[in-house]
Amino acid sequence: MLRARIYLLFFVPFTLMCSAMAVCGTFFDATGAFAHKCARFWSRWGLFFAGIKVRVDGVEKIPTDGPVIYMGNHQGNFDILALSLAIPRRFSWIAKEELFRVPLFGSAMHRAGYIPLDRSDGRRALKSMNAAAARIRSGSSVVVFPEGTRTADGNLLPFKRGGFLLAVKAGVPIVPFTINGSMRINPRNRLELYPGILSITFAEPVTTATYNGKEHPELLEQVRNAIAAGLE
């Protein structure tokens, strides 16, 4: 617990500094490229001072052109930092709309090109889903955690359908990934931090080109199986 408290004394102001850099950077770089570099800088040093090493496998399976949706399990708070370094191509995050209201941090997310999803009611959810699909079709790759929250025991939680509907609407491949080790490093809802290795394994892309309509349980199952196959 002491290690975690000391780390937070560094990480919180460091996060605010990187967010401020990202926001300021967008005034001379409206593409979001500088903000993405700030995110990678934040991730690299955030992991370093936490004593976390990231091991990546299967990166050669990621398509080298065209947008994709990265989809995988969510074990802990350091998943986001690790993915920022593990994914070789620039990407955006899909996040709940409430996070974009956080002072400074939310502004940095907006300016970096991250995509909010509003799930407050059906009509607004559909509108934000269509807007997100259009952004992806125009060239933005994104990351989605289909479980919607972190696991408490390492097992996969039920998958939400939103990410799969988005993939079908956008007509882009899904690249499954599996995270291992994150939960041991920082258990959910506990102020503990242990140095260790966080591994990310990418699986073969899953095409969505043959799907249309709204319900595709077989697509969800195919992606879930690919993610589950990489769990330790």
Tab-separated table of C-alpha atoms in Angstrom:
chain	number	residue	atom	x	y	z
A	1	MET	CA	0.000	0.000	0.000
A	2	LEU	CA	2.866	2.387	0.802
A	3	ARG	CA	4.357	1.824	-2.641
A	4	ALA	CA	1.022	2.666	-4.261
A	5	ARG	CA	0.644	5.869	-2.232
A	6	ILE	CA	4.146	7.033	-3.137
A	7	TYR	CA	3.466	6.232	-6.781
A	8	LEU	CA	0.245	8.278	-6.756
A	9	LEU	CA	2.170	11.277	-5.436
A	10	PHE	CA	4.141	11.128	-8.686
A	11	PHE	CA	1.483	9.868	-11.084
A	12	VAL	CA	-1.350	12.333	-10.402
A	13	PRO	CA	0.650	15.533	-11.035
A	14	PHE	CA	2.477	13.806	-13.894
A	15	THR	CA	-0.873	12.979	-15.520
A	16	LEU	CA	-2.034	16.596	-15.132
A	17	MET	CA	1.216	17.838	-16.680
A	18	CYS	CA	0.915	15.487	-19.684
A	19	SER	CA	-2.748	16.430	-20.142
A	20	ALA	CA	-1.819	20.122	-20.138
A	21	MET	CA	0.929	19.457	-22.691
A	22	ALA	CA	-1.533	17.608	-24.923
A	23	VAL	CA	-4.104	20.392	-24.739
A	24	CYS	CA	-1.526	23.113	-25.442
A	25	GLY	CA	-0.063	21.077	-28.286
A	26	THR	CA	-3.361	20.958	-30.136
A	27	PHE	CA	-3.214	24.720	-30.676
A	28	PHE	CA	-0.373	24.179	-33.149
A	29	ASP	CA	-1.221	20.612	-34.186
A	30	ALA	CA	-4.924	20.077	-34.802
A	31	THR	CA	-4.375	16.526	-36.109
A	32	GLY	CA	-3.973	15.059	-32.619
A	33	ALA	CA	-0.590	13.532	-33.477
A	34	PHE	CA	1.207	15.551	-30.800
A	35	ALA	CA	-1.440	14.638	-28.230
A	36	HIS	CA	-0.923	10.969	-29.080
A	37	LYS	CA	2.826	11.384	-28.528
A	38	CYS	CA	2.047	12.940	-25.155
A	39	ALA	CA	-0.088	9.898	-24.313
A	40	ARG	CA	2.786	7.559	-25.202
A	41	PHE	CA	5.205	9.668	-23.147
A	42	TRP	CA	2.768	9.535	-20.198
A	43	SER	CA	2.407	5.777	-20.594
A	44	ARG	CA	6.124	5.025	-20.911
A	45	TRP	CA	7.145	6.874	-17.767
A	46	GLY	CA	4.016	5.926	-15.854
A	47	LEU	CA	4.867	2.260	-16.378
A	48	PHE	CA	8.572	2.780	-15.712
A	49	PHE	CA	8.080	4.367	-12.299
A	50	ALA	CA	5.524	1.702	-11.391
A	51	GLY	CA	8.134	-0.985	-12.108
A	52	ILE	CA	6.062	-2.531	-14.900
A	53	LYS	CA	7.535	-4.088	-18.025
A	54	VAL	CA	5.327	-4.673	-21.070
A	55	ARG	CA	5.732	-7.777	-23.234
A	56	VAL	CA	4.014	-7.761	-26.621
A	57	ASP	CA	3.357	-10.742	-28.915
A	58	GLY	CA	1.569	-11.019	-32.251
A	59	VAL	CA	2.074	-7.412	-33.320
A	60	GLU	CA	2.787	-8.667	-36.853
A	61	LYS	CA	-0.879	-9.704	-37.085
A	62	ILE	CA	-2.091	-6.106	-36.922
A	63	PRO	CA	-3.034	-4.796	-40.397
A	64	THR	CA	-0.572	-2.169	-41.602
A	65	ASP	CA	-3.179	0.018	-43.294
A	66	GLY	CA	-6.822	0.966	-42.879
A	67	PRO	CA	-8.716	1.505	-39.607
A	68	VAL	CA	-9.421	-1.371	-37.201
A	69	ILE	CA	-11.112	-1.854	-33.846
A	70	TYR	CA	-8.861	-3.354	-31.180
A	71	MET	CA	-10.926	-5.370	-28.735
A	72	GLY	CA	-9.743	-7.182	-25.621
A	73	ASN	CA	-10.101	-7.963	-21.936
A	74	HIS	CA	-9.716	-5.405	-19.163
A	75	GLN	CA	-7.793	-6.504	-16.072
A	76	GLY	CA	-6.500	-3.367	-14.394
A	77	ASN	CA	-5.725	0.332	-14.364
A	78	PHE	CA	-2.437	-0.105	-16.214
A	79	ASP	CA	-4.062	-1.690	-19.284
A	80	ILE	CA	-4.500	1.722	-20.890
A	81	LEU	CA	-0.876	2.728	-20.418
A	82	ALA	CA	0.366	-0.617	-21.715
A	83	LEU	CA	-1.842	-0.549	-24.823
A	84	SER	CA	-0.688	2.976	-25.640
A	85	LEU	CA	2.808	1.554	-26.069
A	86	ALA	CA	1.937	-1.889	-27.444
A	87	ILE	CA	-0.155	-0.734	-30.420
A	88	PRO	CA	2.285	0.366	-33.124
A	89	ARG	CA	-0.166	2.544	-35.062
A	90	ARG	CA	-1.879	5.715	-33.918
A	91	PHE	CA	-5.336	5.086	-32.495
A	92	SER	CA	-8.117	6.695	-30.498
A	93	TRP	CA	-9.957	5.552	-27.413
A	94	ILE	CA	-13.679	4.919	-27.211
A	95	ALA	CA	-14.735	6.069	-23.761
A	96	LYS	CA	-17.900	6.855	-21.868
A	97	GLU	CA	-19.034	10.425	-22.340
A	98	GLU	CA	-18.701	11.266	-18.630
A	99	LEU	CA	-14.901	11.045	-18.810
A	100	PHE	CA	-14.838	13.906	-21.300
A	101	ARG	CA	-16.284	16.183	-18.602
A	102	VAL	CA	-13.251	15.754	-16.320
A	103	PRO	CA	-11.415	19.104	-16.189
A	104	LEU	CA	-8.250	19.255	-18.300
A	105	PHE	CA	-8.144	15.471	-18.805
A	106	GLY	CA	-11.411	15.588	-20.758
A	107	SER	CA	-10.154	18.469	-22.887
A	108	ALA	CA	-7.016	16.509	-23.689
A	109	MET	CA	-9.121	13.527	-24.752
A	110	HIS	CA	-11.276	15.699	-27.032
A	111	ARG	CA	-8.292	17.367	-28.646
A	112	ALA	CA	-6.490	14.057	-29.104
A	113	GLY	CA	-9.405	12.805	-31.194
A	114	TYR	CA	-10.779	10.301	-28.672
A	115	ILE	CA	-14.395	9.329	-29.282
A	116	PRO	CA	-17.146	9.677	-26.644
A	117	LEU	CA	-20.101	7.310	-26.438
A	118	ASP	CA	-23.246	8.589	-24.751
A	119	ARG	CA	-25.255	5.713	-23.250
A	120	SER	CA	-27.711	7.856	-21.252
A	121	ASP	CA	-30.704	6.945	-23.435
A	122	GLY	CA	-31.451	5.023	-26.623
A	123	ARG	CA	-31.702	7.966	-29.024
A	124	ARG	CA	-28.516	9.687	-27.859
A	125	ALA	CA	-26.690	6.354	-27.767
A	126	LEU	CA	-27.631	5.629	-31.386
A	127	LYS	CA	-26.583	9.111	-32.470
A	128	SER	CA	-23.177	8.832	-30.804
A	129	MET	CA	-22.748	5.295	-32.206
A	130	ASN	CA	-23.355	6.535	-35.749
A	131	ALA	CA	-20.941	9.435	-35.209
A	132	ALA	CA	-18.280	7.052	-33.890
A	133	ALA	CA	-18.749	4.679	-36.857
A	134	ALA	CA	-18.312	7.587	-39.254
A	135	ARG	CA	-15.078	8.617	-37.514
A	136	ILE	CA	-13.754	5.078	-37.779
A	137	ARG	CA	-14.687	4.748	-41.457
A	138	SER	CA	-12.801	7.974	-42.111
A	139	GLY	CA	-9.590	6.386	-40.818
A	140	SER	CA	-9.530	6.357	-36.995
A	141	SER	CA	-8.605	3.063	-35.349
A	142	VAL	CA	-10.027	2.663	-31.840
A	143	VAL	CA	-9.739	0.495	-28.730
A	144	VAL	CA	-12.809	-1.030	-27.066
A	145	PHE	CA	-13.066	-3.076	-23.867
A	146	PRO	CA	-16.191	-5.199	-24.585
A	147	GLU	CA	-16.524	-6.207	-20.917
A	148	GLY	CA	-17.195	-2.567	-20.090
A	149	THR	CA	-15.277	-2.701	-16.801
A	150	ARG	CA	-12.349	-4.442	-15.123
A	151	THR	CA	-12.598	-8.078	-14.097
A	152	ALA	CA	-12.375	-8.932	-10.397
A	153	ASP	CA	-11.006	-12.468	-10.740
A	154	GLY	CA	-9.332	-12.670	-14.153
A	155	ASN	CA	-12.250	-14.424	-15.855
A	156	LEU	CA	-13.944	-12.761	-18.797
A	157	LEU	CA	-17.112	-10.866	-17.942
A	158	PRO	CA	-20.140	-10.922	-20.264
A	159	PHE	CA	-19.455	-8.884	-23.392
A	160	LYS	CA	-21.534	-5.834	-24.227
A	161	ARG	CA	-22.827	-5.657	-27.795
A	162	GLY	CA	-21.992	-2.012	-28.461
A	163	GLY	CA	-18.455	-2.546	-29.715
A	164	PHE	CA	-19.600	-5.232	-32.145
A	165	LEU	CA	-22.447	-3.110	-33.475
A	166	LEU	CA	-19.924	-0.331	-33.964
A	167	ALA	CA	-17.543	-2.633	-35.850
A	168	VAL	CA	-20.314	-3.787	-38.181
A	169	LYS	CA	-21.549	-0.214	-38.742
A	170	ALA	CA	-18.022	0.943	-39.528
A	171	GLY	CA	-17.270	-2.151	-41.625
A	172	VAL	CA	-13.735	-2.562	-40.254
A	173	PRO	CA	-11.864	-5.635	-38.918
A	174	ILE	CA	-11.666	-6.424	-35.218
A	175	VAL	CA	-8.185	-7.172	-33.847
A	176	PRO	CA	-8.580	-9.208	-30.616
A	177	PHE	CA	-5.972	-8.840	-27.883
A	178	THR	CA	-5.464	-10.530	-24.524
A	179	ILE	CA	-3.951	-8.887	-21.455
A	180	ASN	CA	-2.291	-10.952	-18.733
A	181	GLY	CA	-0.612	-9.871	-15.503
A	182	SER	CA	-2.336	-6.521	-15.036
A	183	MET	CA	-4.629	-7.743	-12.276
A	184	ARG	CA	-1.693	-9.064	-10.225
A	185	ILE	CA	0.122	-5.741	-10.532
A	186	ASN	CA	-2.818	-3.635	-9.379
A	187	PRO	CA	-5.832	-5.591	-8.052
A	188	ARG	CA	-9.230	-4.047	-8.669
A	189	ASN	CA	-10.523	-1.673	-5.970
A	190	ARG	CA	-7.379	-2.104	-3.855
A	191	LEU	CA	-4.658	0.465	-3.251
A	192	GLU	CA	-1.819	-1.940	-3.981
A	193	LEU	CA	0.969	-1.867	-6.548
A	194	TYR	CA	3.395	-4.665	-7.338
A	195	PRO	CA	6.181	-4.536	-9.961
A	196	GLY	CA	5.830	-7.153	-12.680
A	197	ILE	CA	5.314	-8.010	-16.325
A	198	LEU	CA	2.143	-7.075	-18.163
A	199	SER	CA	1.771	-9.025	-21.393
A	200	ILE	CA	-0.394	-8.216	-24.420
A	201	THR	CA	-1.000	-10.766	-27.173
A	202	PHE	CA	-2.683	-9.845	-30.455
A	203	ALA	CA	-4.700	-12.470	-32.357
A	204	GLU	CA	-5.604	-12.723	-36.040
A	205	PRO	CA	-8.004	-10.010	-37.243
A	206	VAL	CA	-11.687	-10.942	-37.470
A	207	THR	CA	-13.484	-9.588	-40.528
A	208	THR	CA	-16.856	-7.883	-40.225
A	209	ALA	CA	-17.378	-7.438	-43.975
A	210	THR	CA	-19.817	-10.353	-44.224
A	211	TYR	CA	-22.101	-9.037	-41.476
A	212	ASN	CA	-25.018	-6.656	-41.733
A	213	GLY	CA	-28.033	-5.831	-39.623
A	214	LYS	CA	-27.990	-5.554	-35.820
A	215	GLU	CA	-27.555	-8.891	-34.049
A	216	HIS	CA	-24.391	-10.930	-34.564
A	217	PRO	CA	-23.863	-13.305	-31.628
A	218	GLU	CA	-21.506	-15.440	-33.728
A	219	LEU	CA	-19.184	-12.443	-34.249
A	220	LEU	CA	-19.156	-11.755	-30.515
A	221	GLU	CA	-18.436	-15.415	-29.800
A	222	GLN	CA	-15.607	-15.578	-32.332
A	223	VAL	CA	-13.875	-12.556	-30.826
A	224	ARG	CA	-14.502	-13.746	-27.264
A	225	ASN	CA	-12.931	-17.137	-28.068
A	226	ALA	CA	-9.869	-15.437	-29.548
A	227	ILE	CA	-9.416	-13.331	-26.416
A	228	ALA	CA	-10.037	-16.267	-24.060
A	229	ALA	CA	-7.480	-18.421	-25.911
A	230	GLY	CA	-4.715	-16.063	-24.805
A	231	LEU	CA	-5.582	-16.029	-21.100
A	232	GLU	CA	-3.037	-17.612	-18.803
